[in-house]
mmCIF file of C-alpha atoms in Angstrom:
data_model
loop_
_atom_site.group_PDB
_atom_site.id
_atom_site.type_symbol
_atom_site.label_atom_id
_atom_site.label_comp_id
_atom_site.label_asym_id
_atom_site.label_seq_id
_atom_site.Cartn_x
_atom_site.Cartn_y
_atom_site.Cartn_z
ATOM 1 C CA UNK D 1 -135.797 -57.933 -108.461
ATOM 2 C CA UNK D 2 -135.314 -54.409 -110.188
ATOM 3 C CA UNK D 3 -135.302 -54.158 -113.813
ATOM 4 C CA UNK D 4 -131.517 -53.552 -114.961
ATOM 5 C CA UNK D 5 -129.254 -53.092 -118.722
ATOM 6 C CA UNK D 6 -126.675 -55.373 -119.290
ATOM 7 C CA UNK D 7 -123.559 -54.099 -120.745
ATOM 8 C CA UNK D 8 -120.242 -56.388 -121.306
ATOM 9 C CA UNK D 9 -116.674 -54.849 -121.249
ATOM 10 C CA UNK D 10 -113.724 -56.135 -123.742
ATOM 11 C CA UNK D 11 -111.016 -54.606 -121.742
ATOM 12 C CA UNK D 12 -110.021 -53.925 -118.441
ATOM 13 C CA UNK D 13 -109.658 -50.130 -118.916
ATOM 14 C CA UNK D 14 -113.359 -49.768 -120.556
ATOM 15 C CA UNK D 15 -114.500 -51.640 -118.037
ATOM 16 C CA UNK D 16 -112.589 -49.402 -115.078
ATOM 17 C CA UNK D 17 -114.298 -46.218 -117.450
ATOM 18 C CA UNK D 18 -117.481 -47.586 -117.477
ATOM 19 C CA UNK D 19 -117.417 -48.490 -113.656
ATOM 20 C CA UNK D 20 -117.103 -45.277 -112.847
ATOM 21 C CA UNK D 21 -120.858 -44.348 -113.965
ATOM 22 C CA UNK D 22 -123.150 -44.365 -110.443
ATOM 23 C CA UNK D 23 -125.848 -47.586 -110.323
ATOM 24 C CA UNK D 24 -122.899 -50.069 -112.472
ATOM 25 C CA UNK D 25 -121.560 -53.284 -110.857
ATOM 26 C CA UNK D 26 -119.811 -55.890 -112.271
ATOM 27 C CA UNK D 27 -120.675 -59.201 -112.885
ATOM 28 C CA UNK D 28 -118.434 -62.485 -113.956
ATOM 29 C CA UNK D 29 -119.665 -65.752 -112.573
ATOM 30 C CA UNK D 30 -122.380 -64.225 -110.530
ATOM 31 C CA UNK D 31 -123.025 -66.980 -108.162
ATOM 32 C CA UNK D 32 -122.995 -64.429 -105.474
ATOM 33 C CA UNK D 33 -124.463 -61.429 -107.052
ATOM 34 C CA UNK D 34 -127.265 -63.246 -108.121
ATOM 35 C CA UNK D 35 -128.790 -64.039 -104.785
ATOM 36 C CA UNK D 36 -128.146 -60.354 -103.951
ATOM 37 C CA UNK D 37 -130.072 -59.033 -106.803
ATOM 38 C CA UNK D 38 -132.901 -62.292 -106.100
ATOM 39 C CA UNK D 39 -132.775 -61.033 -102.382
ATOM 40 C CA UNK D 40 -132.910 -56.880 -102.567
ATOM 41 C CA UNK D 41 -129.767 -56.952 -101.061
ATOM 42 C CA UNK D 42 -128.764 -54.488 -104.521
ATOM 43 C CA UNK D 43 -130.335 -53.132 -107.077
ATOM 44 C CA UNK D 44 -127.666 -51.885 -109.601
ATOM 45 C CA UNK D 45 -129.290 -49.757 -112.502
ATOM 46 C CA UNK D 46 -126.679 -51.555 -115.186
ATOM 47 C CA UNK D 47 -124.690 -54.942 -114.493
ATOM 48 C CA UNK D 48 -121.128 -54.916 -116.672
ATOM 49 C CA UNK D 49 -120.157 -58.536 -117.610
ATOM 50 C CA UNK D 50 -116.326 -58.306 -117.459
ATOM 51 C CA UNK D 51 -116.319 -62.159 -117.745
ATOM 52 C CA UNK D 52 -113.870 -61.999 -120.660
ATOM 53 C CA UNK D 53 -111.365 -59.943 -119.177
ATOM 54 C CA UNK D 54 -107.429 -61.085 -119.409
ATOM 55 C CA UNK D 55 -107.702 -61.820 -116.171
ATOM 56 C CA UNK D 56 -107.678 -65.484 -115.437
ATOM 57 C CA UNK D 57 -103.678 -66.644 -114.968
ATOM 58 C CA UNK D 58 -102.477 -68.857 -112.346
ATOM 59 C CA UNK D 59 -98.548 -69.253 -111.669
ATOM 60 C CA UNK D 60 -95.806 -68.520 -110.157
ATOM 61 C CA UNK D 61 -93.482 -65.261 -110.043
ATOM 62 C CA UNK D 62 -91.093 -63.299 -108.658
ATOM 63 C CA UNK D 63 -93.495 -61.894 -106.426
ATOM 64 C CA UNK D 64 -94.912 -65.362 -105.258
ATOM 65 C CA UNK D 65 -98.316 -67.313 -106.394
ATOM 66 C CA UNK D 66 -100.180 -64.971 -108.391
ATOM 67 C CA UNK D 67 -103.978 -66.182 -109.503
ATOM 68 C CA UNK D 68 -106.072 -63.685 -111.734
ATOM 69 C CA UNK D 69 -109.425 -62.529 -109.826
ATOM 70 C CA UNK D 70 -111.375 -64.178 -112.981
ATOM 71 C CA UNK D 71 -109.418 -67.431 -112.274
ATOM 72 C CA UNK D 72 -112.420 -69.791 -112.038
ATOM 73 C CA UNK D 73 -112.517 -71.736 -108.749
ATOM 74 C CA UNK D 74 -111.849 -75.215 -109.748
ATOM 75 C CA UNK D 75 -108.977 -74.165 -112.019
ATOM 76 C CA UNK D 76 -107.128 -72.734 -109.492
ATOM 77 C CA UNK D 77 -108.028 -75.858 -107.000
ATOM 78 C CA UNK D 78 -106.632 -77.853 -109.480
ATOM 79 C CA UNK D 79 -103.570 -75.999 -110.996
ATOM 80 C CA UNK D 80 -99.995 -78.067 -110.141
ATOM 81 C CA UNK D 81 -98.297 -75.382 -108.433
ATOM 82 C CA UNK D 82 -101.893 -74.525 -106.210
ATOM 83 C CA UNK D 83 -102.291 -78.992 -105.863
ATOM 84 C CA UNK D 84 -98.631 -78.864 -104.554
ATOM 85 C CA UNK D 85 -97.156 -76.252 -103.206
ATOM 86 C CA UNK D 86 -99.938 -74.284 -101.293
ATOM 87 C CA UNK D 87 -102.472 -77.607 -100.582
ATOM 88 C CA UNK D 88 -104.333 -74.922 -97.721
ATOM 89 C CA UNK D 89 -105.629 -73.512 -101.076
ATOM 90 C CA UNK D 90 -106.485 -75.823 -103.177
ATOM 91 C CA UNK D 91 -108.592 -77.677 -100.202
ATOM 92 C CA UNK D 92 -110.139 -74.185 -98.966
ATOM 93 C CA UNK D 93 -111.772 -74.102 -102.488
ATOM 94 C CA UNK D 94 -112.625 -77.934 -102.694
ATOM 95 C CA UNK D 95 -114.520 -77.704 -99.921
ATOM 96 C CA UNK D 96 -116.229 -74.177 -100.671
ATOM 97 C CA UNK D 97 -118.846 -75.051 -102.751
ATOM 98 C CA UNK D 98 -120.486 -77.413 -105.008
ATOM 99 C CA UNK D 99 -118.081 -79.002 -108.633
ATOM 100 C CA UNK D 100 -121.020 -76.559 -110.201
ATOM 101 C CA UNK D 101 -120.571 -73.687 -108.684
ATOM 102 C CA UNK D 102 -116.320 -73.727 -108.907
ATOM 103 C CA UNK D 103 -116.792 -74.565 -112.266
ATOM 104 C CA UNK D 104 -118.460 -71.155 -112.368
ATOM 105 C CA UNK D 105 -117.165 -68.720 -109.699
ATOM 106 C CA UNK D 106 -114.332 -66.909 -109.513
ATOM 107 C CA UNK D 107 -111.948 -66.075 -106.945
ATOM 108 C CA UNK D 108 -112.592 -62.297 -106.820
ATOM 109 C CA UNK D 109 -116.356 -63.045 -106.554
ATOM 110 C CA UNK D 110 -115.169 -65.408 -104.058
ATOM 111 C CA UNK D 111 -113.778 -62.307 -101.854
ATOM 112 C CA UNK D 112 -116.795 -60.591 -102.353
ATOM 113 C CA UNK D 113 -119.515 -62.621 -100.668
ATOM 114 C CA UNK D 114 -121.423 -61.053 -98.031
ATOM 115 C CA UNK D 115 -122.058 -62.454 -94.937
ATOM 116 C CA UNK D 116 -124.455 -65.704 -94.749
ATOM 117 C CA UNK D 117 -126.344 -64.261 -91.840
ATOM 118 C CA UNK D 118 -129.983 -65.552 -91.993
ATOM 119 C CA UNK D 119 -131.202 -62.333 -90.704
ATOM 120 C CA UNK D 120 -129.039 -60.058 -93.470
ATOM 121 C CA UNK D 121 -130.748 -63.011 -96.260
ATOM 122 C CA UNK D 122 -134.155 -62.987 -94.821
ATOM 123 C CA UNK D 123 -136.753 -62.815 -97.348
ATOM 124 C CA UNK D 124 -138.947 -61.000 -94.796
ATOM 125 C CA UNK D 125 -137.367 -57.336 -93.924
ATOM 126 C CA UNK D 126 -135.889 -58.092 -90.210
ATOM 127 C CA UNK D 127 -133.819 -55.595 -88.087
ATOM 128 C CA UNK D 128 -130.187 -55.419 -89.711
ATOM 129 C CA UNK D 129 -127.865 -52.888 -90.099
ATOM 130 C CA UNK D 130 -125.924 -54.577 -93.393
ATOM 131 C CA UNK D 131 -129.340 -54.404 -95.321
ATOM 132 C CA UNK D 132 -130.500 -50.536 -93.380
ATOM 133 C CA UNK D 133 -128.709 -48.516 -91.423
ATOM 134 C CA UNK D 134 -130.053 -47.899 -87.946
ATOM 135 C CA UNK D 135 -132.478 -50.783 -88.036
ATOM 136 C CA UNK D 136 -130.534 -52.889 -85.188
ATOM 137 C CA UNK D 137 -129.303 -56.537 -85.298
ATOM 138 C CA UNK D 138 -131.977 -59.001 -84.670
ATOM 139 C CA UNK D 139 -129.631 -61.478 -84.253
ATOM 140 C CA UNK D 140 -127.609 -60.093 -80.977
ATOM 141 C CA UNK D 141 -131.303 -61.493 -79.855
ATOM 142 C CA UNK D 142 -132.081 -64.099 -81.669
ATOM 143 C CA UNK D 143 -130.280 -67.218 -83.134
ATOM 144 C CA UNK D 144 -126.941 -66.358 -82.702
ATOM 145 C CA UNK D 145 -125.325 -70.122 -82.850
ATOM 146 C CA UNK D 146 -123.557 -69.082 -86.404
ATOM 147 C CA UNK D 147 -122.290 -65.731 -85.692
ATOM 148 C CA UNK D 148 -119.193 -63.720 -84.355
ATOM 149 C CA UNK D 149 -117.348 -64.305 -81.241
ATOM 150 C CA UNK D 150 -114.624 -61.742 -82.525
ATOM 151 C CA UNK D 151 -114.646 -58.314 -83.675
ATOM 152 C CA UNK D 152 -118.262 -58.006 -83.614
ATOM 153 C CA UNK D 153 -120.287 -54.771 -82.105
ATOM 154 C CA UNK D 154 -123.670 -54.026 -80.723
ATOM 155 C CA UNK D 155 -124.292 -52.901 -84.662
ATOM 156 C CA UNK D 156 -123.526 -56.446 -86.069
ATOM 157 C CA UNK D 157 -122.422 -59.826 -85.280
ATOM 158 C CA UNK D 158 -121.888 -61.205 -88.547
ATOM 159 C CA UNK D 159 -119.309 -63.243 -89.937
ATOM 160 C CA UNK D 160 -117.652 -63.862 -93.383
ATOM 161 C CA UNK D 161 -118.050 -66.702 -95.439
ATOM 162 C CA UNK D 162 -115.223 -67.323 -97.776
ATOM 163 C CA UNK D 163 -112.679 -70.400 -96.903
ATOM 164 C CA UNK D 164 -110.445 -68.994 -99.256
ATOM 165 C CA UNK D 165 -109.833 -65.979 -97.605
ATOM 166 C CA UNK D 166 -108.746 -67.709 -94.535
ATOM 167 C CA UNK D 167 -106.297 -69.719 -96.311
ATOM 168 C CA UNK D 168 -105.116 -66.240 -97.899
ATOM 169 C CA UNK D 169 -105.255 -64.444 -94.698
ATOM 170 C CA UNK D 170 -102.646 -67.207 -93.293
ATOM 171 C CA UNK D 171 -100.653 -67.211 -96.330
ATOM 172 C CA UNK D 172 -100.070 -62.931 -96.004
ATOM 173 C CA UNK D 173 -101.557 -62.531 -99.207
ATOM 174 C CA UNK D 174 -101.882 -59.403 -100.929
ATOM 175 C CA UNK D 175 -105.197 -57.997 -103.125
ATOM 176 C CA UNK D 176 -104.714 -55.873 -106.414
ATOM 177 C CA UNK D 177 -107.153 -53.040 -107.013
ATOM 178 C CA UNK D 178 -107.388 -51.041 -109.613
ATOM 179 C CA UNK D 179 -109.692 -48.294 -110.846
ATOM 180 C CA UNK D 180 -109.249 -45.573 -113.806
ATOM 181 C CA UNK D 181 -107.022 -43.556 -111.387
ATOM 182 C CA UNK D 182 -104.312 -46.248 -110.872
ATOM 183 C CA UNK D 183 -103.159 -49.451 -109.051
ATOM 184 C CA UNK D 184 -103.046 -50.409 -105.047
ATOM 185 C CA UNK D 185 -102.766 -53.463 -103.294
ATOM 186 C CA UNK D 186 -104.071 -54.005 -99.882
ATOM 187 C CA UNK D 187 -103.462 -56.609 -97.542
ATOM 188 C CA UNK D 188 -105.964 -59.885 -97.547
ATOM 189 C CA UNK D 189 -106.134 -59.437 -93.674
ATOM 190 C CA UNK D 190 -107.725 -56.171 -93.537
ATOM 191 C CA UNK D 191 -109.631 -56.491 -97.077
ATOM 192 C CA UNK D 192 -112.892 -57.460 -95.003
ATOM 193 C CA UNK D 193 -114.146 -54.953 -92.887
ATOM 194 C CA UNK D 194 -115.264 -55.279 -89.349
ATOM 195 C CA UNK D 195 -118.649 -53.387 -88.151
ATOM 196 C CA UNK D 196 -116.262 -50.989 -86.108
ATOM 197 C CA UNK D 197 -114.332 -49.894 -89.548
ATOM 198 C CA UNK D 198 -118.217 -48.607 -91.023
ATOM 199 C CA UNK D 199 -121.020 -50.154 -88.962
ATOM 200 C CA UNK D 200 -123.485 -49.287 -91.888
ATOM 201 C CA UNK D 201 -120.879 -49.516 -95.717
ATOM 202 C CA UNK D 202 -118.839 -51.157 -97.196
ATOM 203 C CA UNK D 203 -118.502 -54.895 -96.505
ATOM 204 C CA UNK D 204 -114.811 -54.737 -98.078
ATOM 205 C CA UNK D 205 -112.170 -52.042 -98.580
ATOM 206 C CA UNK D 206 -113.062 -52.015 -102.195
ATOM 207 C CA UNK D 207 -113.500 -48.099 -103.328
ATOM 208 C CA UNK D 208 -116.284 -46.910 -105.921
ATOM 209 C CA UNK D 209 -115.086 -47.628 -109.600
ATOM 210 C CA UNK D 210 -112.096 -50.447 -108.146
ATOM 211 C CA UNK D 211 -111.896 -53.867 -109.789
ATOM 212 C CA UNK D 212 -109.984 -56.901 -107.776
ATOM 213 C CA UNK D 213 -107.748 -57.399 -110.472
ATOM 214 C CA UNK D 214 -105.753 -60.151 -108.557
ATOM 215 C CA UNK D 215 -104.082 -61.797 -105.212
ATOM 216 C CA UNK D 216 -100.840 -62.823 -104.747
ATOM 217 C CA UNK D 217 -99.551 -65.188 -102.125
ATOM 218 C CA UNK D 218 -95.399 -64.365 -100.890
ATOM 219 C CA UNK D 219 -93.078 -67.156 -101.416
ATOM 220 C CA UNK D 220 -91.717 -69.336 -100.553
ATOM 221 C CA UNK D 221 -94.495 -72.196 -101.189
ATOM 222 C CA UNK D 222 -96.229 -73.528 -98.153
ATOM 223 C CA UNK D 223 -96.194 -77.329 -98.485
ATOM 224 C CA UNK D 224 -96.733 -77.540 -95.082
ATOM 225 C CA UNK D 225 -100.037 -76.086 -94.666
ATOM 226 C CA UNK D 226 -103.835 -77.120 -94.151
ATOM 227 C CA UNK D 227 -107.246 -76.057 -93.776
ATOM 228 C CA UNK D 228 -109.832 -77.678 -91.857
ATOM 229 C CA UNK D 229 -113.310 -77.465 -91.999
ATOM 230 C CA UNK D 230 -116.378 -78.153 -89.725
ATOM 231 C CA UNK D 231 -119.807 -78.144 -91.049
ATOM 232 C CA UNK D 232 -123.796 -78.955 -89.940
ATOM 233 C CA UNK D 233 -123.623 -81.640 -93.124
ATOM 234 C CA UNK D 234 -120.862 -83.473 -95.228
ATOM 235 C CA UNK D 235 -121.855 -82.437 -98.343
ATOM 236 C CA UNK D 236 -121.728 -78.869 -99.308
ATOM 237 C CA UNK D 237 -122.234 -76.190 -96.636
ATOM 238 C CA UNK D 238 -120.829 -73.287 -95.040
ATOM 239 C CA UNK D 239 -118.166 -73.454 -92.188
ATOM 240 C CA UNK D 240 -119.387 -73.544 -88.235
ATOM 241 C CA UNK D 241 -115.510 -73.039 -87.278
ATOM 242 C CA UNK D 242 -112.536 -73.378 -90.093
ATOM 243 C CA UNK D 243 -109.254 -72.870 -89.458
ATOM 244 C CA UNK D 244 -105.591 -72.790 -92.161
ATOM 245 C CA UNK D 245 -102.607 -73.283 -90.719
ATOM 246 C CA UNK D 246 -98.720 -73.294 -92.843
ATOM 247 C CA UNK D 247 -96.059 -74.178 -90.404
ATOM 248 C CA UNK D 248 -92.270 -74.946 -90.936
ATOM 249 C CA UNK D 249 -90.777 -77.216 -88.876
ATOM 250 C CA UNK D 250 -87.549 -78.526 -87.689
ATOM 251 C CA UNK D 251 -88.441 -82.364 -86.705
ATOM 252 C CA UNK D 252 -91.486 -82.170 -85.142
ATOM 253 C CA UNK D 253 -90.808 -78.492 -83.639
ATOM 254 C CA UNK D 254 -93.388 -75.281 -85.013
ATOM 255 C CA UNK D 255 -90.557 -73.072 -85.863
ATOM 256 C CA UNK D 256 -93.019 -70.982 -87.259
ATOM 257 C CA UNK D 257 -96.899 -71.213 -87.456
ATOM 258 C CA UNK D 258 -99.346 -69.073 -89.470
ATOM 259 C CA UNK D 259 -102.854 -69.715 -87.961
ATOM 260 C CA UNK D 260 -106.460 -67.849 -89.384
ATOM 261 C CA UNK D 261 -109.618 -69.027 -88.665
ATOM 262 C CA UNK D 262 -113.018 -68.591 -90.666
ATOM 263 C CA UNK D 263 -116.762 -68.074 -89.549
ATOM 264 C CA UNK D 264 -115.216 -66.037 -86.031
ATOM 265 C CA UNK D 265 -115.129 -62.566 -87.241
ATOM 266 C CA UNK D 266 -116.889 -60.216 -89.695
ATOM 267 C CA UNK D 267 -113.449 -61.476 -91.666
ATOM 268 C CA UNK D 268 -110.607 -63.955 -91.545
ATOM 269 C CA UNK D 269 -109.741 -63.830 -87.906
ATOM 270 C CA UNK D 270 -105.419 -64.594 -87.418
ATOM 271 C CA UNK D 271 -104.151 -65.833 -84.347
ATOM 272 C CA UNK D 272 -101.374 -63.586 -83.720
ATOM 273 C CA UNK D 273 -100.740 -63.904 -79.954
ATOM 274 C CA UNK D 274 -100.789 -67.564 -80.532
ATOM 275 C CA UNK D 275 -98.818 -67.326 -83.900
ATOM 276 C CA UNK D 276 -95.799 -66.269 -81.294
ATOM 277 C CA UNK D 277 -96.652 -68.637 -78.853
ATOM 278 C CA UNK D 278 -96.294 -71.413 -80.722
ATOM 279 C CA UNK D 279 -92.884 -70.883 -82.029
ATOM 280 C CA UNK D 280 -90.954 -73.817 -80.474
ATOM 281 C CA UNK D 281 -93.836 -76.092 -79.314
ATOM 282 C CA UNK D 282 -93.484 -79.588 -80.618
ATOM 283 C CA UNK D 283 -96.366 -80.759 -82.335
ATOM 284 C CA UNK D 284 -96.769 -84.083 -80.291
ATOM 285 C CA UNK D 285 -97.421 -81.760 -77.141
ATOM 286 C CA UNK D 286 -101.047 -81.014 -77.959
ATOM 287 C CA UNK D 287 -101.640 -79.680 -74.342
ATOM 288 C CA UNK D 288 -98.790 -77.185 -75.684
ATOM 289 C CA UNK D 289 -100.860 -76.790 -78.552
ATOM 290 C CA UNK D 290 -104.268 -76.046 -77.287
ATOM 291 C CA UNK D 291 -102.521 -73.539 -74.112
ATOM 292 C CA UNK D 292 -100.429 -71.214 -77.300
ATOM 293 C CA UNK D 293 -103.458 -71.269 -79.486
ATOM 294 C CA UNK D 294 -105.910 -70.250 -76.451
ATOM 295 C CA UNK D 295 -103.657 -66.949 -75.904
ATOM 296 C CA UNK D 296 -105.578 -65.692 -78.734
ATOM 297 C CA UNK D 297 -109.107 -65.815 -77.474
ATOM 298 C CA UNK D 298 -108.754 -63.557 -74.002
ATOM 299 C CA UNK D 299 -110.768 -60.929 -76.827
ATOM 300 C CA UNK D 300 -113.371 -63.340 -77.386
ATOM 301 C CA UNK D 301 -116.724 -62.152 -77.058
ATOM 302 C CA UNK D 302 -119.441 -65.025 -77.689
ATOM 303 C CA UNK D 303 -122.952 -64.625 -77.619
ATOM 304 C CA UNK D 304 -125.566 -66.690 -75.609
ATOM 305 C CA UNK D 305 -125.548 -68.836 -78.760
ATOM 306 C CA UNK D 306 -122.721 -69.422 -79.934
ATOM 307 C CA UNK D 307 -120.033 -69.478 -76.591
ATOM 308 C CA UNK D 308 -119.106 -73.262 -78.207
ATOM 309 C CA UNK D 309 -117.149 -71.630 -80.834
ATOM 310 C CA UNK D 310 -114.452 -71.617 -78.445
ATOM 311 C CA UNK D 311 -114.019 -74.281 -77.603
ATOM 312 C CA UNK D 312 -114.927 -75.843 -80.765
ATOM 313 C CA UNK D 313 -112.381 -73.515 -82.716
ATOM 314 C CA UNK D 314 -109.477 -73.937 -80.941
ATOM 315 C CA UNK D 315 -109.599 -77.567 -81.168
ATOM 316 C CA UNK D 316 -109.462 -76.903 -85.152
ATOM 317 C CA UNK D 317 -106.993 -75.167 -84.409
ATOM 318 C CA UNK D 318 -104.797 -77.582 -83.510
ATOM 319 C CA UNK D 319 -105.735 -80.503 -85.459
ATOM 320 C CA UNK D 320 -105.038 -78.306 -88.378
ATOM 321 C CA UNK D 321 -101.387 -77.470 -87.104
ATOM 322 C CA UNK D 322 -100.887 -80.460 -86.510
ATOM 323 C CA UNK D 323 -102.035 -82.074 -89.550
ATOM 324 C CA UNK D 324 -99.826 -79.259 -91.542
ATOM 325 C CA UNK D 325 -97.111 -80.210 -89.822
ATOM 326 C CA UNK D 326 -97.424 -84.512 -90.572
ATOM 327 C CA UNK D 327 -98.658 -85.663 -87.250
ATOM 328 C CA UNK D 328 -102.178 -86.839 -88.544
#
């Protein structure tokens, strides 16, 4: 690990000044950025703890759900208007991570994560194009059983491994950025970038000196919604296949279905194609189900390894619609 200073920031606009300086990233819980800086992954010449920052509210708005980006984890899993109205949240993030690690990230860290890929985390230098450019992808021939079967290039295969993102990404939720030149917001859906976007950059669409300052789900509330995870292990562990689905219903008929799944794609992967197939498929017709949800995988690409994602995924799929919708 590279020797660093350690600077903290009392407000948001010192810290957007101060973020501007080249070698400075910013630090809050850390539970990511620590394995980077433990791994060579960075090696920032100054860390700046904005930890303390006003930005930790949870509640709703005008606008929708808004949740601060220094909203811890387990706050915002546990926050009434998360617990009821948007349960695909509040179960993405209960089954993220360990009690001690939500007690200590933060839901902008949480965006931030870089792919779990064992080649990008090796200790040993392997060929990867995330860690340097032009090196290849060992994994394209080598264990590929956890990687993309969307969206992924000869460059990379790698997938993303937030579960809240693909509850966001379902929800249409929106990320605030801000730097010292003003405000944007960009949609969660294309926050993550895919190896086709910059093969060898950025991981998100964050630019140089930008804070995630917060995300905001649209109302109304999605009651009816649920994300479903499947892992190696029960305890905690990152997703093989996830999916979040919010639905609205009239009976037991998908007037509407949102659909994203997680570990597919170098980001949250929606299921647009199927999103419109689904409209008017009653949830007791699973063979309905599984033949609208499977018009979004004619781009699938698997590797040798991992052609079971699928199947496997688009059988979460549809347990998860239909367990949004009351059917399980």
């Amino acid at each position: 690990m590279r020797s660093f200073t350690l600077a903290r920031a009392e407000t948001l606009d010192a810290a957007l000044d101060e973020l501007r300086a080249p070698g400075t990233m910013a630090i809050a819980g850390g539970t990511e950025l620590l394995n980077w800086l433990k791994e060579g992954i960075v090696g920032p010449d100054r860390l700046l703890d904005i930890s303390r920052l006003p930005m930790t509210a949870i509640g709703a708005s005008a606008d929708g759900l808004v949740v601060g980006a220094l909203a811890r984890m387990s706050d915002v899993a546990a926050h009434p208007v998360v617990a009821t109205g948007y349960p695909v949240l509040a179960q993405s993030l209960l089954l993220a991570a360990s009690a001690q690690l939500r007690n200590m990230a933060t839901i902008g860290g949480n965006l931030m994560q870089r792919t779990r890929c064992a080649y990008f985390r090796a200790d040993t230098p392997l060929p990867c194009n995330q860690r340097v450019a032009g090196s290849g992808c060992a994994a394209r021939e080598g264990d590929s059983s956890a990687h993309a079967i969307f969206g992924a290039t000869t460059e990379c295969v790698a997938t993303h491994p937030s579960d809240l993102a693909v509850a966001l990404a379902a929800l249409d939720a929106t990320v605030q950025l801000r730097s010292a030149s003003g405000e944007r917001t960009v949609a969660l859906a294309d926050f993550h970038r895919l190896p086709t976007d910059d093969p060898h950059g950025r991981h998100t669409g964050l630019e140089p000196g930008e804070l995630v300052v917060s995300v905001t789900v649209p109302g109304p509330a999605a009651e009816r919604s649920h994300f479903l995870k499947v892992r190696e292990r029960v305890s905690y562990e990152f997703a093989v296949v996830s999916a979040a689905a919010a639905v609205q219903v009239s009976g037991t008929t998908l007037d509407q279905a949102r659909v994203a799944l997680g570990a597919v794609a170098h980001r949250p992967w929606r299921l647009t194609a199927a999103e419109q197939a689904l409209a008017g498929t009653d949830l007791g017709d699973t063979a309905g189900l599984r033949a609208a949800v499977a018009t979004s995988f004619a781009d699938a690409r698997p590797l040798p390894g991992n052609a079971y994602k699928i199947e496997l995924a688009q059988r979460v799929a549809v347990r998860a619609l239909r367990v949004a919708g009351g059917m399980e």
